[in-house]
Coordinates of N, CA, C and O in Angstrom, one line a residue:
M127 N 10.1 -1.9 -17.9 CA 10.7 -0.9 -18.7 C 12.2 -1.1 -18.5 O 12.7 -1.4 -17.5
D128 N 12.9 -0.7 -19.6 CA 14.4 -0.7 -19.6 C 14.9 0.6 -19.0 O 14.9 1.6 -19.7
L129 N 15.2 0.6 -17.8 CA 15.6 1.8 -17.1 C 17.1 2.2 -17.5 O 17.5 3.3 -17.1
T130 N 17.8 1.3 -18.1 CA 19.2 1.6 -18.5 C 19.3 2.3 -19.9 O 20.3 3.0 -20.1
A131 N 18.2 2.2 -20.7 CA 18.3 2.9 -22.0 C 18.0 4.4 -21.8 O 17.1 4.8 -21.0
E132 N 18.8 5.1 -22.5 CA 18.6 6.6 -22.5 C 17.2 6.9 -23.0 O 16.8 6.5 -24.0
P133 N 16.4 7.7 -22.2 CA 15.1 8.0 -22.7 C 15.1 8.8 -24.0 O 15.8 9.8 -24.2
R134 N 14.3 8.3 -24.9 CA 14.1 8.9 -26.2 C 12.7 9.3 -26.5 O 12.5 10.2 -27.3
V135 N 11.8 8.7 -25.8 CA 10.4 9.0 -26.0 C 9.7 9.3 -24.7 O 9.9 8.7 -23.7
L136 N 8.9 10.4 -24.7 CA 8.1 10.8 -23.6 C 6.6 10.5 -24.0 O 6.2 10.9 -25.1
V137 N 5.9 9.9 -23.1 CA 4.5 9.6 -23.3 C 3.7 10.5 -22.3 O 3.9 10.4 -21.1
I138 N 2.9 11.3 -22.9 CA 2.0 12.2 -22.1 C 0.6 11.7 -22.2 O 0.1 11.5 -23.3
G139 N 0.0 11.5 -21.1 CA -1.4 11.0 -21.1 C -2.1 11.2 -19.8 O -1.5 11.8 -18.8
L140 N -3.3 10.8 -19.7 CA -4.1 10.9 -18.5 C -3.7 9.7 -17.6 O -3.6 8.6 -18.0
D141 N -3.7 10.0 -16.3 CA -3.5 8.9 -15.3 C -4.9 8.3 -15.1 O -5.8 9.0 -14.5
P142 N -5.1 7.1 -15.5 CA -6.4 6.5 -15.5 C -7.0 6.4 -14.0 O -8.2 6.4 -13.8
R143 N -6.1 6.3 -13.1 CA -6.5 6.2 -11.7 C -7.0 7.6 -11.1 O -7.5 7.7 -10.0
R144 N -6.7 8.7 -11.9 CA -7.1 10.0 -11.4 C -8.1 10.7 -12.4 O -8.1 11.9 -12.5
V145 N -8.8 9.8 -13.2 CA -9.9 10.3 -14.0 C -11.2 10.1 -13.3 O -11.5 8.9 -13.1
P146 N -11.9 11.1 -12.9 CA -13.1 10.9 -12.2 C -14.2 10.1 -13.0 O -14.2 10.1 -14.2
G147 N -15.1 9.5 -12.2 CA -16.2 8.8 -12.9 C -16.4 7.4 -12.3 O -15.5 6.8 -11.7
P148 N -17.5 6.9 -12.6 CA -17.8 5.5 -12.2 C -17.3 4.5 -13.2 O -18.0 4.1 -14.1
W149 N -16.0 4.2 -13.2 CA -15.4 3.3 -14.1 C -14.2 2.6 -13.5 O -13.7 3.0 -12.5
D150 N -13.8 1.5 -14.1 CA -12.7 0.7 -13.6 C -11.4 1.1 -14.4 O -11.3 0.8 -15.6
P151 N -10.5 1.8 -13.8 CA -9.3 2.2 -14.5 C -8.3 1.1 -14.8 O -7.4 1.3 -15.6
E152 N -8.4 0.0 -14.1 CA -7.4 -1.1 -14.2 C -7.2 -1.6 -15.6 O -6.0 -1.9 -15.9
P153 N -8.2 -1.8 -16.4 CA -7.9 -2.3 -17.8 C -7.0 -1.3 -18.5 O -6.1 -1.7 -19.3
V154 N -7.2 0.0 -18.3 CA -6.4 1.0 -19.0 C -4.9 1.0 -18.4 O -4.0 1.1 -19.1
V155 N -4.8 0.9 -17.1 CA -3.5 0.8 -16.4 C -2.8 -0.4 -17.0 O -1.6 -0.3 -17.3
A156 N -3.4 -1.6 -17.1 CA -2.8 -2.8 -17.7 C -2.4 -2.5 -19.1 O -1.3 -2.9 -19.6
G157 N -3.2 -1.8 -19.9 CA -2.9 -1.5 -21.3 C -1.6 -0.6 -21.4 O -0.8 -0.8 -22.3
I158 N -1.5 0.4 -20.5 CA -0.4 1.3 -20.5 C 0.9 0.4 -20.2 O 1.9 0.6 -20.8
E159 N 0.8 -0.4 -19.2 CA 1.9 -1.3 -18.8 C 2.4 -2.2 -20.0 O 3.6 -2.3 -20.3
R160 N 1.4 -2.8 -20.7 CA 1.8 -3.6 -21.9 C 2.4 -2.7 -23.0 O 3.4 -3.1 -23.6
G161 N 1.9 -1.5 -23.2 CA 2.4 -0.7 -24.2 C 3.8 -0.2 -23.9 O 4.7 -0.2 -24.7
L162 N 4.1 0.1 -22.6 CA 5.4 0.5 -22.2 C 6.4 -0.6 -22.2 O 7.6 -0.4 -22.5
A163 N 6.0 -1.9 -22.0 CA 6.9 -3.0 -22.0 C 7.5 -3.2 -23.4 O 8.6 -3.7 -23.6
K164 N 6.7 -2.8 -24.5 CA 7.2 -3.0 -25.8 C 8.5 -2.1 -26.1 O 9.3 -2.4 -26.9
F165 N 8.6 -0.9 -25.4 CA 9.7 -0.1 -25.5 C 11.0 -0.9 -25.0 O 12.0 -0.9 -25.7
A166 N 10.8 -1.5 -23.9 CA 12.0 -2.3 -23.3 C 12.3 -3.4 -24.2 O 13.5 -3.7 -24.5
E167 N 11.3 -4.1 -24.8 CA 11.6 -5.2 -25.8 C 12.4 -4.7 -27.0 O 13.2 -5.5 -27.5
H168 N 12.3 -3.5 -27.3 CA 13.0 -2.9 -28.5 C 14.2 -2.1 -28.1 O 14.8 -1.5 -28.9
G169 N 14.5 -2.0 -26.8 CA 15.7 -1.3 -26.3 C 15.5 0.2 -26.4 O 16.5 0.9 -26.6
V170 N 14.3 0.7 -26.4 CA 14.1 2.1 -26.5 C 13.7 2.7 -25.2 O 12.7 2.2 -24.6
G171 N 14.4 3.7 -24.7 CA 14.1 4.3 -23.5 C 12.8 5.2 -23.5 O 12.6 5.9 -24.5
V172 N 12.0 5.1 -22.5 CA 10.8 5.8 -22.5 C 10.5 6.3 -21.0 O 10.9 5.7 -20.1
E173 N 9.9 7.4 -21.0 CA 9.4 7.9 -19.7 C 7.9 8.3 -19.9 O 7.5 8.6 -21.0
T174 N 7.2 8.3 -18.8 CA 5.8 8.8 -18.9 C 5.6 10.0 -18.1 O 6.3 10.3 -17.1
C175 N 4.6 10.8 -18.5 CA 4.1 11.9 -17.8 C 2.6 11.8 -17.8 O 1.9 12.2 -18.7
L176 N 2.0 11.2 -16.7 CA 0.6 11.0 -16.6 C 0.0 12.1 -15.7 O 0.5 12.3 -14.6
I177 N -1.0 12.7 -16.2 CA -1.7 13.8 -15.5 C -3.1 13.4 -15.1 O -3.7 12.6 -15.8
G178 N -3.5 14.0 -14.0 CA -4.9 13.7 -13.5 C -5.9 14.7 -13.9 O -5.5 15.8 -14.2
L179 N -7.1 14.3 -14.0 CA -8.2 15.2 -14.2 C -8.9 15.5 -12.9 O -10.0 16.1 -12.9
D180 N -8.3 15.2 -11.8 CA -8.9 15.4 -10.5 C -8.5 16.7 -9.9 O -8.9 17.1 -8.8
G181 N -7.8 17.6 -10.7 CA -7.5 18.9 -10.2 C -6.2 18.9 -9.3 O -5.8 20.0 -8.8
S182 N -5.5 17.8 -9.2 CA -4.4 17.8 -8.3 C -3.1 18.2 -9.0 O -2.0 18.3 -8.3
D183 N -3.1 18.3 -10.3 CA -1.9 18.7 -11.0 C -1.9 20.1 -11.6 O -2.9 20.6 -12.0
D184 N -0.8 20.8 -11.5 CA -0.5 22.0 -12.3 C 0.0 21.5 -13.6 O 1.2 21.2 -13.8
V185 N -0.9 21.3 -14.6 CA -0.6 20.6 -15.8 C 0.6 21.3 -16.5 O 1.5 20.6 -17.0
E186 N 0.6 22.6 -16.6 CA 1.7 23.3 -17.3 C 3.0 23.0 -16.6 O 4.0 22.8 -17.3
A187 N 3.1 23.0 -15.3 CA 4.3 22.8 -14.6 C 4.8 21.3 -14.7 O 5.9 21.0 -15.0
V188 N 3.8 20.4 -14.6 CA 4.2 18.9 -14.6 C 4.7 18.6 -16.0 O 5.7 17.9 -16.2
V189 N 3.9 18.9 -17.0 CA 4.2 18.6 -18.4 C 5.5 19.3 -18.9 O 6.4 18.8 -19.5
G190 N 5.6 20.6 -18.5 CA 6.8 21.4 -18.9 C 8.0 20.8 -18.3 O 9.1 20.7 -19.0
S191 N 8.0 20.4 -17.0 CA 9.1 19.8 -16.4 C 9.6 18.5 -17.1 O 10.7 18.3 -17.3
A192 N 8.6 17.7 -17.4 CA 8.9 16.4 -18.1 C 9.5 16.7 -19.5 O 10.5 16.0 -19.9
L193 N 9.0 17.7 -20.2 CA 9.5 18.0 -21.5 C 10.9 18.6 -21.5 O 11.7 18.3 -22.4
R194 N 11.3 19.3 -20.4 CA 12.6 19.8 -20.3 C 13.6 18.8 -19.7 O 14.8 19.1 -19.8
A195 N 13.2 17.7 -19.3 CA 14.1 16.7 -18.6 C 15.1 16.1 -19.5 O 16.2 15.7 -19.1
H196 N 14.8 15.9 -20.8 CA 15.6 15.2 -21.8 C 15.4 15.8 -23.2 O 14.4 16.4 -23.4
P197 N 16.4 15.6 -24.1 CA 16.1 16.0 -25.5 C 15.4 14.8 -26.1 O 15.9 13.8 -26.5
W198 N 14.1 15.0 -26.2 CA 13.2 13.9 -26.7 C 13.2 13.8 -28.2 O 13.2 14.8 -28.9
E199 N 13.3 12.5 -28.7 CA 13.1 12.3 -30.2 C 11.7 12.3 -30.6 O 11.3 12.7 -31.7
C200 N 10.8 11.9 -29.7 CA 9.4 11.8 -29.9 C 8.6 12.0 -28.7 O 9.0 11.5 -27.6
V201 N 7.5 12.7 -28.8 CA 6.6 12.8 -27.7 C 5.2 12.2 -28.2 O 4.7 12.6 -29.2
T202 N 4.8 11.2 -27.5 CA 3.5 10.6 -27.8 C 2.4 11.1 -26.9 O 2.6 11.1 -25.7
V203 N 1.3 11.5 -27.5 CA 0.2 12.1 -26.8 C -0.9 11.0 -26.8 O -1.4 10.6 -27.8
G204 N -1.3 10.6 -25.6 CA -2.3 9.6 -25.4 C -3.7 10.0 -25.9 O -4.1 11.1 -25.9
G205 N -4.5 8.9 -26.2 CA -5.8 9.1 -26.7 C -6.8 9.7 -25.7 O -7.8 10.4 -26.1
G206 N -6.6 9.6 -24.4 CA -7.5 10.2 -23.5 C -7.5 11.7 -23.6 O -8.5 12.3 -23.3
L207 N -6.5 12.3 -24.1 CA -6.4 13.7 -24.2 C -7.1 14.1 -25.6 O -7.4 15.3 -25.7
R208 N -7.2 13.2 -26.5 CA -7.7 13.6 -27.8 C -9.1 13.2 -28.1 O -9.7 13.7 -29.0
H209 N -9.6 12.2 -27.4 CA -10.9 11.6 -27.8 C -12.1 12.2 -27.1 O -13.2 11.7 -27.2
S210 N -11.9 13.3 -26.5 CA -13.0 14.0 -25.7 C -13.0 15.4 -26.0 O -12.0 16.1 -25.9
D211 N -14.2 15.9 -26.5 CA -14.3 17.4 -26.7 C -14.1 18.1 -25.4 O -13.6 19.3 -25.5
E212 N -14.4 17.5 -24.3 CA -14.2 18.2 -23.0 C -12.7 18.4 -22.7 O -12.4 19.3 -21.9
Q213 N -11.8 17.7 -23.4 CA -10.4 17.9 -23.1 C -9.7 18.7 -24.2 O -8.5 18.7 -24.3
A214 N -10.4 19.4 -25.1 CA -9.8 20.1 -26.2 C -8.8 21.2 -25.7 O -7.7 21.3 -26.2
E215 N -9.2 21.9 -24.6 CA -8.2 22.9 -24.1 C -7.0 22.3 -23.5 O -5.9 22.8 -23.7
L216 N -7.2 21.2 -22.9 CA -6.0 20.5 -22.3 C -5.1 19.9 -23.4 O -3.9 20.1 -23.3
L217 N -5.7 19.4 -24.5 CA -4.9 18.9 -25.6 C -4.1 20.1 -26.2 O -2.9 20.0 -26.5
E218 N -4.8 21.2 -26.4 CA -4.1 22.4 -27.0 C -2.9 22.8 -26.1 O -1.8 23.1 -26.6
L219 N -3.1 22.8 -24.8 CA -2.0 23.2 -23.8 C -0.9 22.2 -24.0 O 0.3 22.6 -24.1
V220 N -1.1 20.9 -24.0 CA -0.1 19.9 -24.1 C 0.7 20.1 -25.4 O 1.9 20.1 -25.5
V221 N 0.0 20.2 -26.5 CA 0.6 20.3 -27.8 C 1.5 21.6 -27.9 O 2.6 21.6 -28.4
N222 N 1.0 22.7 -27.3 CA 1.8 23.9 -27.4 C 3.0 23.8 -26.4 O 4.0 24.4 -26.7
L223 N 2.9 23.1 -25.3 CA 4.0 22.9 -24.4 C 5.1 22.1 -25.2 O 6.3 22.3 -25.0
V224 N 4.7 21.0 -25.9 CA 5.6 20.3 -26.7 C 6.3 21.2 -27.7 O 7.5 21.1 -27.8
R225 N 5.6 22.0 -28.4 CA 6.2 22.9 -29.4 C 7.2 23.8 -28.7 O 8.3 24.1 -29.2
R226 N 6.9 24.3 -27.5 CA 7.8 25.2 -26.8 C 9.0 24.6 -26.2 O 10.1 25.1 -26.4
Y227 N 8.9 23.4 -25.6 CA 10.0 22.8 -24.8 C 10.7 21.7 -25.5 O 11.7 21.3 -25.1
A228 N 10.1 21.1 -26.6 CA 10.7 20.0 -27.3 C 10.4 20.2 -28.8 O 9.9 19.4 -29.5
P229 N 10.9 21.4 -29.3 CA 10.5 21.7 -30.7 C 11.1 20.7 -31.7 O 10.6 20.6 -32.9
A230 N 12.2 20.0 -31.4 CA 12.8 19.1 -32.4 C 12.1 17.7 -32.3 O 12.4 16.9 -33.2
A231 N 11.3 17.5 -31.3 CA 10.7 16.2 -31.2 C 9.5 16.0 -32.1 O 8.7 16.9 -32.4
A232 N 9.4 14.8 -32.7 CA 8.3 14.4 -33.4 C 7.1 14.2 -32.4 O 7.3 13.9 -31.3
I233 N 5.9 14.4 -32.9 CA 4.7 14.2 -32.1 C 4.0 13.0 -32.7 O 3.7 13.0 -33.9
A234 N 3.7 12.1 -31.8 CA 2.9 10.9 -32.3 C 1.6 10.7 -31.5 O 1.5 11.2 -30.3
F235 N 0.7 10.0 -32.0 CA -0.6 9.8 -31.4 C -0.9 8.3 -31.4 O -0.8 7.7 -32.5
N236 N -1.1 7.7 -30.3 CA -1.5 6.3 -30.2 C -3.0 6.1 -30.4 O -3.7 7.1 -30.3
S237 N -3.3 4.9 -30.7 CA -4.8 4.6 -30.9 C -5.3 4.0 -29.6 O -6.5 4.1 -29.3
A238 N -4.5 3.3 -28.8 CA -4.8 2.7 -27.6 C -3.6 2.5 -26.7 O -2.4 2.6 -27.3
P239 N -3.7 2.4 -25.4 CA -2.5 2.3 -24.6 C -1.5 1.2 -25.0 O -0.3 1.3 -24.9
D240 N -2.1 0.1 -25.6 CA -1.2 -1.0 -26.0 C -0.3 -0.7 -27.2 O 0.7 -1.4 -27.5
D241 N -0.7 0.3 -28.0 CA 0.1 0.6 -29.3 C 0.9 1.8 -29.2 O 1.3 2.4 -30.2
T242 N 1.3 2.2 -28.0 CA 2.1 3.4 -27.8 C 3.5 3.3 -28.4 O 4.0 4.2 -29.1
Y243 N 4.1 2.1 -28.3 CA 5.4 1.9 -28.9 C 5.3 2.1 -30.5 O 6.1 2.7 -31.1
E244 N 4.3 1.4 -31.0 CA 4.1 1.5 -32.5 C 3.9 2.9 -33.0 O 4.5 3.3 -34.0
A245 N 3.2 3.7 -32.2 CA 3.0 5.1 -32.6 C 4.4 5.9 -32.6 O 4.7 6.6 -33.5
A246 N 5.2 5.7 -31.5 CA 6.5 6.4 -31.5 C 7.4 5.8 -32.5 O 8.2 6.6 -33.1
A247 N 7.4 4.5 -32.8 CA 8.3 3.9 -33.7 C 8.2 4.4 -35.1 O 9.1 4.4 -35.9
R248 N 7.0 4.9 -35.5 CA 6.8 5.5 -36.8 C 7.7 6.7 -37.0 O 8.1 7.0 -38.1
W249 N 8.2 7.3 -35.9 CA 9.0 8.5 -36.0 C 10.4 8.3 -35.5 O 11.3 9.2 -35.8
I250 N 10.8 7.2 -34.8 CA 12.1 7.1 -34.3 C 12.9 6.0 -35.0 O 14.1 5.8 -34.8
E251 N 12.2 5.1 -35.7 CA 13.0 4.0 -36.4 C 12.7 3.9 -37.8 O 11.8 4.4 -38.4

């Protein structure tokens, strides 16, 4: 990631290493890394806010703090929050936090961790 570029995009999603279940999170971790690398390739600053489903996060506090950290042009919400009926309340919370703390930011949705830049680019370029 380009740490010198002013952050313009916040990516909110699930931390794959803290999603319970019998599964291998490493392919998702690698996909997130590939997706974030595209921001650096395009000179766009990005930060992530990854939350766990293991109960270790105060989601409202963690996401609210990330949203207040910068004036975001775009907030991208990851598919892990959207693709499960079990996460409907969590998705509602995240979207309403974005509305409250970053009302001027566009909201984007990626299809996969690899295309996070493309989702944000629809709204910032």
